[in-house]
Short mmCIF file of C-alpha atoms in Angstrom, two decimals:
data_model
loop_
_atom_site.label_atom_id
_atom_site.label_comp_id
_atom_site.label_asym_id
_atom_site.label_seq_id
_atom_site.Cartn_x
_atom_site.Cartn_y
_atom_site.Cartn_z
CA MET A 279 -9.64 -25.37 -25.44
CA LYS A 280 -6.10 -24.82 -27.78
CA ILE A 281 -6.80 -25.55 -31.41
CA CYS A 282 -3.49 -26.37 -34.20
CA VAL A 283 -4.03 -24.33 -36.93
CA THR A 284 -1.67 -25.15 -40.36
CA SER A 285 0.11 -21.34 -41.02
CA GLN A 286 2.32 -20.31 -43.53
CA GLY A 287 3.77 -17.12 -41.00
CA ASP A 288 3.62 -16.88 -37.45
CA ASN A 289 0.96 -15.06 -36.58
CA LEU A 290 -2.92 -14.87 -36.80
CA ASP A 291 -2.72 -12.47 -39.96
CA SER A 292 -0.39 -15.29 -41.55
CA GLN A 293 -2.34 -17.24 -44.30
CA VAL A 294 -3.21 -20.46 -43.42
CA ASP A 295 -0.94 -23.70 -45.57
CA PRO A 296 -2.55 -25.96 -47.14
CA ARG A 297 0.35 -28.58 -46.23
CA PHE A 298 -0.71 -30.69 -43.20
CA GLY A 299 3.12 -32.21 -42.42
CA ARG A 300 4.93 -29.79 -44.49
CA CYS A 301 3.64 -26.50 -43.38
CA ASP A 302 5.97 -23.33 -42.54
CA TYR A 303 4.25 -23.14 -39.16
CA PHE A 304 1.75 -24.59 -36.36
CA ILE A 305 -0.38 -21.89 -34.02
CA PHE A 306 -1.89 -23.28 -31.22
CA VAL A 307 -4.25 -21.60 -30.31
CA ASP A 308 -7.10 -20.36 -27.91
CA PRO A 309 -10.22 -20.00 -30.66
CA ASP A 310 -11.97 -17.96 -27.42
CA THR A 311 -9.41 -15.54 -26.45
CA LEU A 312 -7.10 -15.59 -28.90
CA GLU A 313 -4.41 -16.66 -27.20
CA PHE A 314 -1.39 -18.20 -29.51
CA GLU A 315 2.22 -19.66 -29.76
CA ALA A 316 3.34 -20.62 -32.70
CA VAL A 317 5.70 -23.14 -33.62
CA GLN A 318 7.96 -23.60 -36.39
CA ASN A 319 7.82 -27.03 -38.08
CA PRO A 320 10.89 -29.67 -37.91
CA ASN A 321 9.49 -31.62 -40.68
CA THR A 322 9.27 -29.18 -43.62
CA GLY A 323 12.05 -31.42 -44.99
CA ALA A 324 11.43 -34.74 -44.13
CA MET A 325 12.09 -37.08 -46.69
CA GLY A 326 8.29 -38.68 -46.35
CA GLY A 327 6.42 -39.78 -43.53
CA ALA A 328 6.62 -35.74 -42.76
CA GLY A 329 2.66 -36.42 -42.06
CA VAL A 330 3.09 -39.25 -40.14
CA GLN A 331 6.02 -36.78 -37.44
CA SER A 332 3.52 -33.88 -37.70
CA GLY A 333 0.53 -36.25 -36.28
CA GLN A 334 3.18 -36.77 -33.52
CA PHE A 335 4.09 -33.67 -32.86
CA VAL A 336 0.68 -32.42 -32.37
CA ALA A 337 -1.08 -35.04 -30.76
CA SER A 338 2.81 -34.54 -28.19
CA LYS A 339 1.06 -30.97 -27.30
CA GLY A 340 -2.37 -31.76 -26.23
CA VAL A 341 -4.57 -30.42 -28.96
CA LYS A 342 -7.92 -32.60 -29.81
CA MET A 343 -8.70 -29.98 -32.64
CA VAL A 344 -6.50 -29.53 -35.80
CA ILE A 345 -7.31 -26.92 -38.94
CA THR A 346 -5.71 -26.87 -41.97
CA GLY A 347 -5.58 -27.52 -45.57
CA ASN A 348 -5.78 -30.38 -46.74
CA LEU A 349 -4.49 -34.08 -45.08
CA GLY A 350 -2.70 -36.66 -46.83
CA PRO A 351 -3.20 -40.81 -45.69
CA ASN A 352 -0.64 -40.96 -43.13
CA ALA A 353 -1.34 -37.69 -41.75
CA PHE A 354 -5.18 -38.79 -41.88
CA GLN A 355 -4.45 -42.09 -39.94
CA ALA A 356 -2.46 -40.53 -37.46
CA LEU A 357 -4.73 -37.98 -36.56
CA ARG A 358 -7.65 -40.28 -36.55
CA SER A 359 -5.20 -42.82 -33.85
CA ALA A 360 -4.09 -40.25 -31.34
CA GLU A 361 -7.69 -39.07 -31.69
CA ILE A 362 -7.48 -35.17 -33.31
CA GLU A 363 -10.44 -34.11 -35.39
CA ALA A 364 -9.04 -32.97 -38.55
CA LEU A 365 -10.94 -30.01 -40.41
CA THR A 366 -10.28 -29.68 -44.08
CA GLY A 367 -10.17 -27.02 -46.52
CA ALA A 368 -9.54 -23.67 -44.55
CA SER A 369 -7.58 -21.06 -46.66
CA GLY A 370 -7.58 -17.30 -46.13
CA SER A 371 -5.43 -15.92 -43.21
CA VAL A 372 -5.42 -18.14 -39.68
CA LYS A 373 -7.45 -15.65 -38.15
CA GLN A 374 -10.64 -15.97 -40.64
CA ALA A 375 -10.46 -19.93 -40.47
CA ILE A 376 -10.71 -19.73 -36.72
CA GLU A 377 -13.84 -17.63 -37.63
CA ASP A 378 -14.69 -20.01 -40.13
CA TYR A 379 -14.66 -22.96 -37.48
CA LYS A 380 -16.26 -21.01 -35.11
CA ALA A 381 -19.17 -20.58 -37.52
CA GLY A 382 -18.98 -23.85 -38.35
CA ARG A 383 -17.70 -23.24 -42.33
CA LEU A 384 -15.60 -26.59 -41.56
CA GLN A 385 -15.73 -30.38 -42.22
CA ALA A 386 -13.98 -33.11 -40.67
CA GLY A 387 -13.54 -34.74 -43.26
CA GLN A 388 -14.09 -38.73 -44.01
CA GLY A 389 -11.04 -39.57 -45.49
CA PRO A 390 -7.87 -37.69 -46.33
CA SER A 391 -8.28 -35.07 -48.87
CA VAL A 392 -4.87 -35.73 -50.54
CA ASN A 393 -2.47 -38.46 -51.99
CA SER A 394 0.72 -39.16 -50.29
CA LYS A 395 3.39 -36.40 -51.60
CA PHE A 396 0.99 -33.43 -51.72
CA GLY A 397 3.33 -31.06 -49.73
CA MET A 398 6.32 -32.28 -51.38
CA GLN A 399 5.53 -29.96 -54.24
CA GLY A 400 5.46 -26.94 -51.93
CA LYS A 401 2.91 -23.96 -51.52
CA ARG A 402 0.38 -23.50 -54.01
CA MET B 105 31.04 -58.31 -66.77
CA ILE B 106 28.07 -56.56 -65.63
CA ILE B 107 26.36 -54.60 -68.47
CA SER B 108 23.43 -51.92 -66.78
CA ILE B 109 21.27 -50.38 -69.54
CA ALA B 110 19.58 -47.26 -68.40
CA SER B 111 18.81 -43.92 -69.69
CA GLY B 112 17.44 -40.99 -67.28
CA LYS B 113 14.49 -40.27 -69.59
CA GLY B 114 11.64 -43.37 -69.92
CA GLY B 115 10.21 -44.24 -73.26
CA THR B 116 13.18 -43.99 -74.77
CA GLY B 117 14.58 -47.63 -75.44
CA LYS B 118 15.45 -49.31 -72.49
CA THR B 119 14.56 -52.48 -72.90
CA THR B 120 14.85 -52.55 -76.90
CA VAL B 121 18.05 -52.06 -76.47
CA ALA B 122 19.12 -54.57 -73.60
CA THR B 123 16.98 -57.43 -75.03
CA ASN B 124 18.41 -57.18 -78.92
CA LEU B 125 21.77 -57.13 -77.19
CA GLY B 126 21.47 -59.94 -74.64
CA ILE B 127 19.82 -62.39 -77.38
CA SER B 128 22.27 -61.27 -80.71
CA ILE B 129 25.50 -61.63 -78.56
CA ASP B 130 25.71 -65.46 -78.93
CA GLY B 131 25.08 -67.24 -75.51
CA GLY B 132 26.45 -67.16 -72.28
CA VAL B 133 24.12 -63.99 -71.20
CA GLN B 134 22.05 -63.69 -68.28
CA PHE B 135 18.81 -61.29 -68.57
CA LEU B 136 17.74 -59.50 -65.20
CA ASP B 137 15.09 -57.45 -65.57
CA CYS B 138 15.21 -54.99 -62.69
CA ASP B 139 12.29 -52.73 -64.13
CA VAL B 140 10.75 -54.04 -60.76
CA GLU B 141 7.91 -51.42 -61.25
CA GLU B 142 6.71 -52.32 -64.61
CA PRO B 143 9.37 -55.39 -65.98
CA ASP B 144 8.22 -55.61 -69.98
CA ALA B 145 11.30 -57.69 -71.04
CA HIS B 146 9.79 -61.09 -70.85
CA ILE B 147 7.27 -59.44 -73.84
CA PHE B 148 10.02 -59.71 -75.82
CA LEU B 149 12.41 -62.80 -74.64
CA LYS B 150 9.49 -65.19 -73.58
CA PRO B 151 11.17 -67.14 -70.91
CA ARG B 152 9.31 -69.62 -69.15
CA ILE B 153 9.28 -69.21 -65.77
CA LYS B 154 10.39 -71.90 -63.37
CA LYS B 155 11.49 -70.58 -60.05
CA THR B 156 9.37 -67.95 -58.11
CA ARG B 157 11.47 -66.47 -54.75
CA VAL B 158 9.22 -64.25 -52.80
CA VAL B 159 11.50 -60.93 -51.24
CA SER B 160 9.60 -59.46 -47.96
CA ILE B 161 11.28 -56.90 -46.18
CA PRO B 162 11.81 -56.69 -42.42
CA VAL B 163 9.28 -54.12 -40.58
CA PRO B 164 8.44 -53.32 -37.05
CA GLU B 165 5.58 -54.79 -34.73
CA ILE B 166 5.09 -53.71 -30.93
CA ASP B 167 4.81 -55.53 -28.11
CA GLU B 168 2.54 -52.81 -26.58
CA SER B 169 2.79 -54.86 -23.14
CA LYS B 170 7.10 -54.11 -23.23
CA CYS B 171 6.35 -50.92 -25.36
CA ASP B 172 6.21 -48.04 -22.75
CA PHE B 173 6.73 -45.48 -24.94
CA CYS B 174 9.70 -43.27 -24.71
CA GLY B 175 9.70 -42.66 -28.54
CA ARG B 176 12.76 -43.64 -29.12
CA CYS B 177 11.97 -45.52 -32.40
CA ALA B 178 9.98 -43.07 -33.75
CA GLU B 179 12.83 -40.45 -33.11
CA ILE B 180 15.63 -42.42 -34.99
CA CYS B 181 13.57 -43.97 -38.12
CA ALA B 182 15.12 -41.60 -40.60
CA TYR B 183 12.43 -42.51 -43.10
CA ASN B 184 9.38 -41.92 -40.49
CA ALA B 185 7.48 -45.24 -39.68
CA LEU B 186 6.50 -44.88 -36.32
CA ALA B 187 4.64 -42.42 -34.60
CA VAL B 188 4.35 -43.41 -30.95
CA LEU B 189 1.42 -41.12 -29.36
CA SER B 190 0.72 -41.02 -24.92
CA ASP B 191 -1.01 -44.78 -25.58
CA LYS B 192 0.21 -45.81 -28.54
CA VAL B 193 2.31 -46.61 -31.92
CA LEU B 194 1.64 -46.39 -35.19
CA ILE B 195 3.35 -48.01 -37.54
CA PHE B 196 3.16 -47.34 -41.48
CA PRO B 197 4.93 -49.94 -43.33
CA ASN B 198 4.86 -48.48 -47.13
CA LEU B 199 6.93 -45.85 -45.56
CA CYS B 200 9.64 -48.48 -43.68
CA HIS B 201 12.54 -49.52 -45.41
CA GLY B 202 13.56 -52.47 -43.11
CA CYS B 203 16.85 -51.05 -42.27
CA GLY B 204 15.92 -52.16 -38.59
CA GLY B 205 17.48 -49.78 -36.42
CA CYS B 206 14.09 -48.93 -34.45
CA SER B 207 14.40 -52.88 -33.26
CA LEU B 208 18.48 -52.60 -31.98
CA LEU B 209 17.66 -49.43 -29.98
CA CYS B 210 14.53 -50.08 -28.13
CA PRO B 211 15.83 -49.72 -25.15
CA ARG B 212 12.76 -52.55 -23.82
CA LYS B 213 13.15 -54.83 -26.38
CA ALA B 214 9.34 -53.96 -27.32
CA ILE B 215 10.42 -54.30 -30.85
CA ARG B 216 10.46 -57.63 -33.29
CA GLU B 217 10.73 -57.83 -37.20
CA VAL B 218 8.30 -59.81 -38.91
CA ASP B 219 8.73 -59.93 -42.43
CA LYS B 220 6.66 -58.20 -45.39
CA ARG B 221 5.96 -59.23 -48.68
CA ILE B 222 7.31 -57.10 -51.12
CA GLY B 223 7.14 -58.16 -54.20
CA LEU B 224 8.81 -62.02 -56.23
CA VAL B 225 11.97 -62.60 -58.38
CA GLU B 226 10.95 -64.77 -61.33
CA MET B 227 14.10 -67.42 -63.24
CA ASP B 228 13.57 -70.33 -65.82
CA SER B 229 16.25 -72.08 -67.01
CA GLY B 230 17.74 -70.87 -70.30
CA SER B 231 20.72 -71.56 -70.96
CA LYS B 232 21.51 -69.60 -74.20
CA LEU B 233 20.20 -67.15 -72.43
CA GLN B 234 18.92 -67.37 -68.20
CA PHE B 235 16.01 -64.81 -68.06
CA VAL B 236 15.16 -63.39 -64.43
CA GLN B 237 13.17 -60.78 -63.73
CA GLY B 238 11.76 -58.64 -59.78
CA ARG B 239 7.88 -57.89 -59.85
CA LEU B 240 7.10 -55.89 -57.55
CA ASP B 241 3.29 -56.00 -55.60
CA ILE B 242 1.13 -54.17 -56.88
CA GLY B 243 0.43 -50.81 -54.23
CA GLU B 244 4.70 -51.55 -52.78
CA MET B 245 7.20 -48.45 -52.95
CA MET B 246 9.94 -50.22 -51.72
CA SER B 247 11.62 -51.31 -55.03
CA PRO B 248 15.76 -51.26 -54.15
CA PRO B 249 15.35 -54.14 -51.72
CA LEU B 250 13.80 -55.89 -54.61
CA ILE B 251 15.90 -54.90 -57.62
CA ARG B 252 18.94 -56.70 -54.55
CA ALA B 253 17.32 -59.75 -54.37
CA VAL B 254 17.05 -59.56 -58.18
CA LYS B 255 20.88 -59.36 -58.50
CA GLU B 256 21.57 -61.69 -55.63
CA SER B 257 21.00 -64.37 -59.00
CA ILE B 258 23.49 -62.62 -60.08
CA ASP B 259 25.94 -65.38 -62.56
CA PRO B 260 29.33 -64.00 -63.10
CA THR B 261 30.79 -66.44 -65.28
CA ARG B 262 28.08 -64.87 -67.89
CA THR B 263 27.65 -61.98 -69.73
CA VAL B 264 25.22 -60.16 -67.85
CA ILE B 265 22.70 -57.52 -68.78
CA ILE B 266 20.71 -55.18 -66.42
CA ASP B 267 17.70 -53.72 -67.56
CA ALA B 268 17.58 -50.51 -65.40
CA PRO B 269 14.51 -49.04 -64.33
CA PRO B 270 14.12 -45.02 -66.51
CA GLY B 271 14.91 -42.09 -64.05
CA THR B 272 17.98 -40.93 -61.67
CA SER B 273 16.92 -41.80 -58.07
CA CYS B 274 17.64 -45.34 -55.60
CA PRO B 275 16.21 -47.72 -57.89
CA VAL B 276 18.80 -46.96 -60.57
CA ILE B 277 21.51 -46.89 -58.77
CA GLU B 278 20.48 -49.87 -57.07
CA ALA B 279 20.12 -51.72 -60.20
CA VAL B 280 23.68 -50.12 -62.13
CA LYS B 281 25.95 -50.49 -58.97
CA GLY B 282 28.68 -52.53 -59.08
CA SER B 283 28.44 -52.69 -63.55
CA ASP B 284 31.29 -52.99 -65.48
CA PHE B 285 29.44 -50.62 -67.87
CA CYS B 286 26.47 -48.46 -68.14
CA LEU B 287 24.24 -47.83 -71.71
CA LEU B 288 22.45 -44.66 -71.19
CA VAL B 289 19.85 -45.12 -74.02
CA THR B 290 18.30 -41.32 -75.38
CA GLU B 291 16.42 -40.29 -76.96
CA PRO B 292 16.63 -37.02 -80.06
CA THR B 293 15.05 -33.73 -78.11
CA PRO B 294 14.72 -31.66 -74.60
CA PHE B 295 13.93 -34.00 -72.66
CA GLY B 296 15.57 -36.36 -73.40
CA LEU B 297 18.55 -34.35 -72.95
CA ASN B 298 18.07 -33.08 -70.00
CA ASP B 299 17.49 -36.32 -68.24
CA LEU B 300 20.68 -37.59 -69.83
CA VAL B 301 22.77 -35.29 -68.19
CA LEU B 302 21.01 -36.29 -64.89
CA ALA B 303 22.25 -39.98 -65.73
CA VAL B 304 25.51 -38.60 -66.42
CA GLU B 305 26.39 -37.21 -63.40
CA VAL B 306 24.41 -40.28 -61.26
CA LEU B 307 27.47 -42.36 -63.79
CA ARG B 308 30.07 -39.81 -62.74
CA LYS B 309 29.33 -40.33 -59.33
CA LEU B 310 29.23 -43.74 -59.36
CA THR B 311 32.58 -43.79 -61.71
CA ILE B 312 30.86 -45.97 -63.74
CA PRO B 313 31.85 -46.65 -67.39
CA PHE B 314 29.46 -45.20 -70.31
CA GLY B 315 28.45 -44.40 -73.56
CA VAL B 316 25.28 -43.67 -75.30
CA VAL B 317 22.61 -45.46 -77.65
CA ILE B 318 20.63 -42.71 -79.32
CA ASN B 319 17.02 -43.64 -80.78
CA ARG B 320 15.05 -42.45 -82.75
CA ALA B 321 18.39 -40.78 -84.20
CA ASP B 322 17.20 -39.44 -87.15
CA ILE B 323 14.54 -37.27 -85.38
CA GLY B 324 14.78 -33.97 -83.08
CA ASP B 325 17.74 -32.10 -82.76
CA ASN B 326 21.45 -32.60 -82.57
CA LYS B 327 21.98 -31.30 -79.45
CA ILE B 328 22.81 -34.51 -77.77
CA GLU B 329 25.25 -34.93 -80.02
CA SER B 330 27.22 -32.17 -79.48
CA TYR B 331 26.68 -32.58 -75.32
CA CYS B 332 28.29 -36.23 -76.00
CA LYS B 333 31.06 -34.68 -78.37
CA GLU B 334 32.14 -31.33 -75.82
CA ASN B 335 31.93 -33.98 -72.52
CA LYS B 336 33.47 -36.98 -74.51
CA ILE B 337 31.16 -39.39 -73.82
CA PRO B 338 31.21 -42.11 -77.42
CA ILE B 339 28.13 -43.22 -78.66
CA LEU B 340 28.17 -46.73 -78.88
CA MET B 341 24.99 -46.91 -81.61
CA LYS B 342 22.64 -44.62 -83.22
CA ILE B 343 19.09 -46.56 -84.07
CA PRO B 344 16.53 -44.09 -86.74
CA PHE B 345 13.11 -43.71 -86.20
CA ASP B 346 12.02 -46.85 -88.10
CA ARG B 347 8.35 -47.81 -89.18
CA GLU B 348 9.00 -51.20 -89.08
CA ILE B 349 10.74 -51.25 -85.93
CA ALA B 350 8.17 -49.55 -83.84
CA PHE B 351 5.79 -52.33 -85.56
CA LEU B 352 7.90 -54.89 -84.57
CA TYR B 353 8.00 -53.04 -80.92
CA SER B 354 4.55 -53.33 -81.02
CA GLN B 355 4.40 -57.26 -81.93
CA GLY B 356 6.71 -58.18 -78.88
CA ILE B 357 9.58 -59.17 -81.48
CA PRO B 358 12.64 -58.03 -80.74
CA ILE B 359 13.75 -56.34 -83.77
CA VAL B 360 17.22 -58.64 -84.67
CA GLN B 361 14.88 -61.53 -85.35
CA ARG B 362 14.05 -59.72 -88.16
CA LYS B 363 16.01 -57.35 -89.31
CA LYS B 364 19.64 -60.07 -89.05
CA GLU B 365 21.95 -56.79 -89.84
CA TYR B 366 20.91 -55.61 -86.44
CA ALA B 367 22.65 -58.21 -84.71
CA GLU B 368 25.66 -56.92 -86.23
CA LEU B 369 24.80 -53.82 -85.15
CA PHE B 370 24.18 -54.70 -81.73
CA LEU B 371 28.04 -56.99 -81.67
CA THR B 372 29.34 -53.94 -82.72
CA MET B 373 28.25 -52.39 -79.58
CA PHE B 374 28.60 -55.19 -77.58
CA SER B 375 33.01 -55.08 -78.60
CA LEU B 376 32.88 -51.84 -78.43
CA VAL B 377 31.61 -51.76 -75.05
CA LYS B 378 33.66 -54.79 -74.08
CA GLU B 379 36.87 -52.23 -74.86
CA LEU B 380 35.77 -49.28 -72.82
CA SER B 381 35.33 -50.64 -70.25
CA GLU B 382 38.76 -52.81 -69.66
CA ARG B 383 39.96 -49.46 -70.12
#
C-alpha cells in the first residue's frame, strides 16, 4: 500500500515539509519496500485553496494515507471526503517519518491542526 | 466628485478624516463606509438606518446526477474553490469569488449558481449627509463584492466621501477605484511611512490623484515630510497629537462638533482637493 509524505526535497533523506497544501514535494512511497516516487507539488504558488488542490492531487494518485506536519481546514475536509487518513505532527527526515508511522507514533488529527493560510508563511 | 480616504497602515485616522470632512462640507454629501469588515464611521455620524439590502455572491451547486467528475470546473477555478474526487465534487464556498466560470464551462451543465449571503448594505435618508455602509457577515472573507454593492448607491450629484479599508490589497483597490481624488492618511512613524509608500504605489498604478494627511503630526520623526517632498506629494493637512481630539474620538464625537476651528481646516483641505483633482 502506497502512502504519501509531504517533503522539502525529492528523496527519503529530505526533511518532512510541515505544510500540506504548499509542501515542495509529495513523496509516494511503499512503507515496506521503501520504493518511492517524488512529485513536485504544482500548488506551492496558489493564491488560495492550495490545500484543496493538493488534497485532490493526492486523491488522484490513489493513496489512502498522508503523513505531514500540519493540515489546514480545507485540506482536512478534502482529505476526509476522499477517505484518506491524514497523520499530522511528523518531523525529521521522510525516512524517519515512515519509521514513526510504522511504530504507531503518529496520530490522526480529529480536526485541522492549523488555520487557513498557515502554509503562506513559508517553511519553518 | 468622489473623494476616497485610504491609508495603507490601519489606525492612522481614516475615519476621523473622512467623518470630519463629511460634516464640515455644508450639505450635498454622501458618505460611504467601505471598510466593510469593520465599519465604524456610524459611531461618529450616528445615522438612522432606513434601508437594508442583502448582498450575495453566486456560488456553484453541483447536480451529481449529471456530473461525470471530469474535473473541468476545478481546473478552471482560479481560487481553487472546487475539488473533484473520483466520485464526488467538493465545494469550498469561502474560497469562491463568484465569477461563474465553472457553471459556464461545465460540459455536462451540471453546475448551477446559488446565492450565498455575504453581508448587508445599509443606508439612512439623511439629506445634508446621506450615509451608506457595508457590513460583511462574520466569518465571510470576500469583501470586494460587498464594497462594489455599497458603491452602486453612489449619487453623482453629491460630494461622495468613501472611507476605505486599510491595506493595499483588493478591498482597498475596489474602494478607491473611480475616485477623483484620494486622501492618504498617515502618521510620522516607521510603520506609517512604510505603508504610505505602498499605498502611493497603488494609487500611481490606478492613476488617481492623491495627497497626504499627517495625523499626530507632532510625534515621531519627519521622514514622511521628506518622503513627500522628494516625491512631490502634496501634504494637505496636519492634525496634531492632541489629548482633546483623542478624548472626543473615544466618546464618538466628531472633532469639528466641539472644535469649530477644525471645520475651517477641513474646508481648506476640501478646496485644495478640488483644485488638485482638476489639474
